[in-house]
PDB file of C-alpha atoms in Angstrom:
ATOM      1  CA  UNK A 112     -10.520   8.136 -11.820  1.00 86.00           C
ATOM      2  CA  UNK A 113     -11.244   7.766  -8.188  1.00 91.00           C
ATOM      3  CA  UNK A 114      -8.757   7.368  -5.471  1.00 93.00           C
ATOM      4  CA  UNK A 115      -9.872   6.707  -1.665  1.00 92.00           C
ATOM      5  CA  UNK A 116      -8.788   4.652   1.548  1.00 93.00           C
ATOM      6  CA  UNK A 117      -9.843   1.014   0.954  1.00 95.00           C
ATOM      7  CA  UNK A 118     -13.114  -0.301   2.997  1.00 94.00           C
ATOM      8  CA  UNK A 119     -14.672  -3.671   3.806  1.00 94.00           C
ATOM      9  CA  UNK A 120     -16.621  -3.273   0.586  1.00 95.00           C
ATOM     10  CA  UNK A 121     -13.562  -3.045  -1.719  1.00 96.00           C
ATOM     11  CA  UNK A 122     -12.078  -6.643  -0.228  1.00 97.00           C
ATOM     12  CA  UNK A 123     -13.160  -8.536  -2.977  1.00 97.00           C
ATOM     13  CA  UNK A 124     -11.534  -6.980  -6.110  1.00 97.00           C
ATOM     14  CA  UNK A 125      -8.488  -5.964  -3.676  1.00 98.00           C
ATOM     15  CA  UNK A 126      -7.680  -9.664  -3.061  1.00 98.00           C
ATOM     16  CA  UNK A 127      -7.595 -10.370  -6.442  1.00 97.00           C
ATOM     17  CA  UNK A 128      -5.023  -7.126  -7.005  1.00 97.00           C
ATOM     18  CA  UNK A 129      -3.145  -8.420  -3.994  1.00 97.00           C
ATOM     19  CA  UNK A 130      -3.195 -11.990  -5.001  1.00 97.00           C
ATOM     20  CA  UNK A 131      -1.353 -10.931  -8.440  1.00 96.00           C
ATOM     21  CA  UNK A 132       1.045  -8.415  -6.352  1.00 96.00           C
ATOM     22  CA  UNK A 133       2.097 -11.255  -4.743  1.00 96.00           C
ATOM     23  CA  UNK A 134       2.517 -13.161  -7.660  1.00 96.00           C
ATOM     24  CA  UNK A 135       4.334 -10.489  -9.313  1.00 94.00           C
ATOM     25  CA  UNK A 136       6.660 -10.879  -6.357  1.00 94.00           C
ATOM     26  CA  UNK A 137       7.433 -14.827  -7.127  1.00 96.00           C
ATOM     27  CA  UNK A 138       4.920 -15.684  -4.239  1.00 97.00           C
ATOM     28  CA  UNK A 139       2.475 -18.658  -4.833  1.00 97.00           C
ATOM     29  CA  UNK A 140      -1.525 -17.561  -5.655  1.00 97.00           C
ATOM     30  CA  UNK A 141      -3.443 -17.731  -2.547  1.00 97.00           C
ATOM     31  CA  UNK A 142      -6.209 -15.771  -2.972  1.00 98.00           C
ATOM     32  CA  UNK A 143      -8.090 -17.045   0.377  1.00 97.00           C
ATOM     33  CA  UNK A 144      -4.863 -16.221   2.757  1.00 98.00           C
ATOM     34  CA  UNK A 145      -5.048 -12.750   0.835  1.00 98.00           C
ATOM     35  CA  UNK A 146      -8.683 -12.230   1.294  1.00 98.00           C
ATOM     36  CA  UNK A 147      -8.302 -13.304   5.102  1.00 98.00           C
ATOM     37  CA  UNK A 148      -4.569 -10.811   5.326  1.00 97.00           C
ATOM     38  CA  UNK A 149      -6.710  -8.112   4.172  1.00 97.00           C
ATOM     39  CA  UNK A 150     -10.041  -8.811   6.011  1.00 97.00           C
ATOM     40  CA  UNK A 151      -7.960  -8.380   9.149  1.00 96.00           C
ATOM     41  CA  UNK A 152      -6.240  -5.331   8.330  1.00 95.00           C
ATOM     42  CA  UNK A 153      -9.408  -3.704   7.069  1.00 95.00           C
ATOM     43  CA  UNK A 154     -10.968  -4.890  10.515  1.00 95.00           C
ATOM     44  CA  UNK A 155      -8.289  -4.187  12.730  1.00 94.00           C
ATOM     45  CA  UNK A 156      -7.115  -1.053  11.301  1.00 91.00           C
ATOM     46  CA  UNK A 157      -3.524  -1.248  11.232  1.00 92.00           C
ATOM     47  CA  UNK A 158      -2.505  -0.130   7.958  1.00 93.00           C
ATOM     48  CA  UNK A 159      -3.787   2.218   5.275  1.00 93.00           C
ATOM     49  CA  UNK A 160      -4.869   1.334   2.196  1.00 95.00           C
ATOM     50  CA  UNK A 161      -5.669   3.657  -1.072  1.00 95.00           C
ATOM     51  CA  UNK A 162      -7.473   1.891  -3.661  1.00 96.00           C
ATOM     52  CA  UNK A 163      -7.998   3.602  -7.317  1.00 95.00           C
ATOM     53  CA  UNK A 164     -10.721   2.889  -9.661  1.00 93.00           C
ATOM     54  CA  UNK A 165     -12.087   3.985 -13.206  1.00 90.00           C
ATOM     55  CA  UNK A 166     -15.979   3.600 -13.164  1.00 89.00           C
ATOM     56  CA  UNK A 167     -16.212   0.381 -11.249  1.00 88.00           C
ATOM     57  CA  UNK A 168     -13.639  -1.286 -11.874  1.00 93.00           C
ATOM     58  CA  UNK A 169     -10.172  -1.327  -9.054  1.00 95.00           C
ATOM     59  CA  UNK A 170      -7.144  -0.329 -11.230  1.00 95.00           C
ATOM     60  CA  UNK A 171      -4.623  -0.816  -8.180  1.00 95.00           C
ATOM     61  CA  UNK A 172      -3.531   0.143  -4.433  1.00 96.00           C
ATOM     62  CA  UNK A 173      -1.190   1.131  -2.153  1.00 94.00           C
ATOM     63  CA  UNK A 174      -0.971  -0.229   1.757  1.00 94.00           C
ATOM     64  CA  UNK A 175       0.801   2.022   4.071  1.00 93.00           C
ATOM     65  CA  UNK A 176       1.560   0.746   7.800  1.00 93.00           C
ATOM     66  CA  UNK A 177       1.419   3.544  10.644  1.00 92.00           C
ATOM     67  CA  UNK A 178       4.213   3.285  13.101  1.00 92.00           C
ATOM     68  CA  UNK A 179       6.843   5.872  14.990  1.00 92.00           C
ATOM     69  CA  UNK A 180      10.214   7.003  14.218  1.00 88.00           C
ATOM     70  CA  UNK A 181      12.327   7.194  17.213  1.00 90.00           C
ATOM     71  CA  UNK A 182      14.768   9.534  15.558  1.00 87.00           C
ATOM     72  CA  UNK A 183      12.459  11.884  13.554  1.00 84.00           C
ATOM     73  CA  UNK A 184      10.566  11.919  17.202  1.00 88.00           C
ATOM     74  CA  UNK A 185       7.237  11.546  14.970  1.00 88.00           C
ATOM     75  CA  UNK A 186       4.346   9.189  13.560  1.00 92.00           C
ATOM     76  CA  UNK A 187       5.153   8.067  10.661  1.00 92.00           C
ATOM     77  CA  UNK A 188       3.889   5.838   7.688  1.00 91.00           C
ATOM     78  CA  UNK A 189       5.935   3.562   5.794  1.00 91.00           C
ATOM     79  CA  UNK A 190       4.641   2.863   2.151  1.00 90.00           C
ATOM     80  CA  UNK A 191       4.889  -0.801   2.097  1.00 88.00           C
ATOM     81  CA  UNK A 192       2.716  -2.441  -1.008  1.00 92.00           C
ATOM     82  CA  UNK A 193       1.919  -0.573  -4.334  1.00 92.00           C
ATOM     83  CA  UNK A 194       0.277  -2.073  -7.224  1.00 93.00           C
ATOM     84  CA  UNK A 195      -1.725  -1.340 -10.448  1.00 93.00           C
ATOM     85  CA  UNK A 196      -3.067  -4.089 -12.838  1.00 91.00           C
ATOM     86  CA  UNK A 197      -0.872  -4.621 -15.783  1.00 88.00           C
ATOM     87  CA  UNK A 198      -3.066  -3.189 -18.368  1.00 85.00           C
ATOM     88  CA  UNK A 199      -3.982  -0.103 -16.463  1.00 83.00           C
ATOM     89  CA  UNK A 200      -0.152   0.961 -15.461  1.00 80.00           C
ATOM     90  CA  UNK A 201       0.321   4.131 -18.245  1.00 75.00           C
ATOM     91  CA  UNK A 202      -2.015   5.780 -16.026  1.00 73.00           C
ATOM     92  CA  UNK A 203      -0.052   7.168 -13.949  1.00 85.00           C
ATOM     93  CA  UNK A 204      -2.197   5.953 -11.411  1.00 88.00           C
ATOM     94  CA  UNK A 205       0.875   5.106  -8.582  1.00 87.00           C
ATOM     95  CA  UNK A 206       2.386   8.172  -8.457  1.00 88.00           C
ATOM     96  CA  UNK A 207      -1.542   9.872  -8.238  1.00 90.00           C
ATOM     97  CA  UNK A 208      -1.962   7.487  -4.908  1.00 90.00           C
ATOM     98  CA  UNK A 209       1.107   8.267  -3.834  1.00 89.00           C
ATOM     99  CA  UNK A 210      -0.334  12.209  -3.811  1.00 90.00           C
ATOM    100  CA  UNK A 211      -2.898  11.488  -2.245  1.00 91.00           C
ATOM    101  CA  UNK A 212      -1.521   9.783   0.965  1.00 90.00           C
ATOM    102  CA  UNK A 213       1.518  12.062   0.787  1.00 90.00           C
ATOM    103  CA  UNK A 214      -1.531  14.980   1.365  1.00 91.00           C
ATOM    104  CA  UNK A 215      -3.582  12.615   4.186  1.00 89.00           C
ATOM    105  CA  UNK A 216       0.020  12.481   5.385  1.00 90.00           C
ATOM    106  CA  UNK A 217       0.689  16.233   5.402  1.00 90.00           C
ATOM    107  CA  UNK A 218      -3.006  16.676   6.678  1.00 92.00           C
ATOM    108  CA  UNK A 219      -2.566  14.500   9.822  1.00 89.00           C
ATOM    109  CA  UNK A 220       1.459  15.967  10.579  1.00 88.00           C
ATOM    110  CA  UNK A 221       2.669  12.395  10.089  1.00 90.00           C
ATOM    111  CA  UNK A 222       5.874  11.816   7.525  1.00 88.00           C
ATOM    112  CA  UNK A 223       5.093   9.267   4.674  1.00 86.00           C
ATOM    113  CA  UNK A 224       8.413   6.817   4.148  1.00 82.00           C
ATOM    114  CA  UNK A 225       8.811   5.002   1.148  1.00 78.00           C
ATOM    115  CA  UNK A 226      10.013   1.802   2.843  1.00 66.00           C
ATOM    116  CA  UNK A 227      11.718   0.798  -0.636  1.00 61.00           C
ATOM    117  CA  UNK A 228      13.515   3.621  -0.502  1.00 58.00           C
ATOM    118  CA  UNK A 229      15.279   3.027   2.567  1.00 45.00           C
ATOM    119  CA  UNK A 230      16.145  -0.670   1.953  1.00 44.00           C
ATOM    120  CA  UNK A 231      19.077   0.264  -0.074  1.00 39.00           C
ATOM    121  CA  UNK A 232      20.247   2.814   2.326  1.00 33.00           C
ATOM    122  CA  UNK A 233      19.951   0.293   5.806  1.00 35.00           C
ATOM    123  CA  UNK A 234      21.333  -2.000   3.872  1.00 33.00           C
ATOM    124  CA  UNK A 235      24.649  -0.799   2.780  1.00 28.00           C
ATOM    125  CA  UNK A 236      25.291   0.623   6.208  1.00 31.00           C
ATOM    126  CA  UNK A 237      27.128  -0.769   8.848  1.00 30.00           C
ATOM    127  CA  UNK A 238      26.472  -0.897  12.564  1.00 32.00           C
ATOM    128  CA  UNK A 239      28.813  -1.115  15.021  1.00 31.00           C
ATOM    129  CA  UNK A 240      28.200  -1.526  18.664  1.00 29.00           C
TER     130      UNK A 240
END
């Protein structure tokens, strides 16, 4: 298996993935709004995306979004979208991308946040002002 940043050759078979992520979510199929989504983050360069494959075929992704922590005083990356086709998920193939941007992370001194971690968390705390 083969696990690398996403590029403007993968946005075919990683529309489809992210069409039926977004299914999987109870979101309507709209593969051309995907196609365009990730055409423009490809282009643009504002997230990260790790893409996994066996031979040729994409088994799934993950789509990180770079942005700063104001109280870790650091870049950080928030994992946002993770995915593997149904039939390929006793892989193990999420928690191999997740290595691998947790080491780009390491690599480039910026902290990797598991967004869906921290839902929970925000969310049972209250803010007073």
């Amino acid at each position: 298996m083969q696990i690398r940043l996403a590029s403007s050759i993968d946005l075919e078979p990683l529309s489809l993935l992210f069409d039926q992520y977004r299914q999987q979510l109870h979101q309507a199929s709209d593969y051309s709004a995907c196609h365009a989504f990730l055409k423009h983050r490809l282009a643009e360069n504002d997230s990260m995306i790790f893409v996994s494959f066996k031979e040729d075929k994409m088994m799934g992704f993950i789509q990180l979004y770079p942005s700063f922590s104001s109280l870790r005083l650091a870049p950080v990356w928030y994992l946002e979208d993770v995915f593997v086709s149904p039939q390929d998920q006793q892989l193990d193939i999420i928690s191999q991308m997740y290595q691998k941007a947790q080491a780009l992370a390491q690599n480039t001194g910026v902290l990797l946040i598991n967004r869906h971690d921290i839902e929970g968390i925000v969310e049972s705390e209250s803010v007073s002002f």
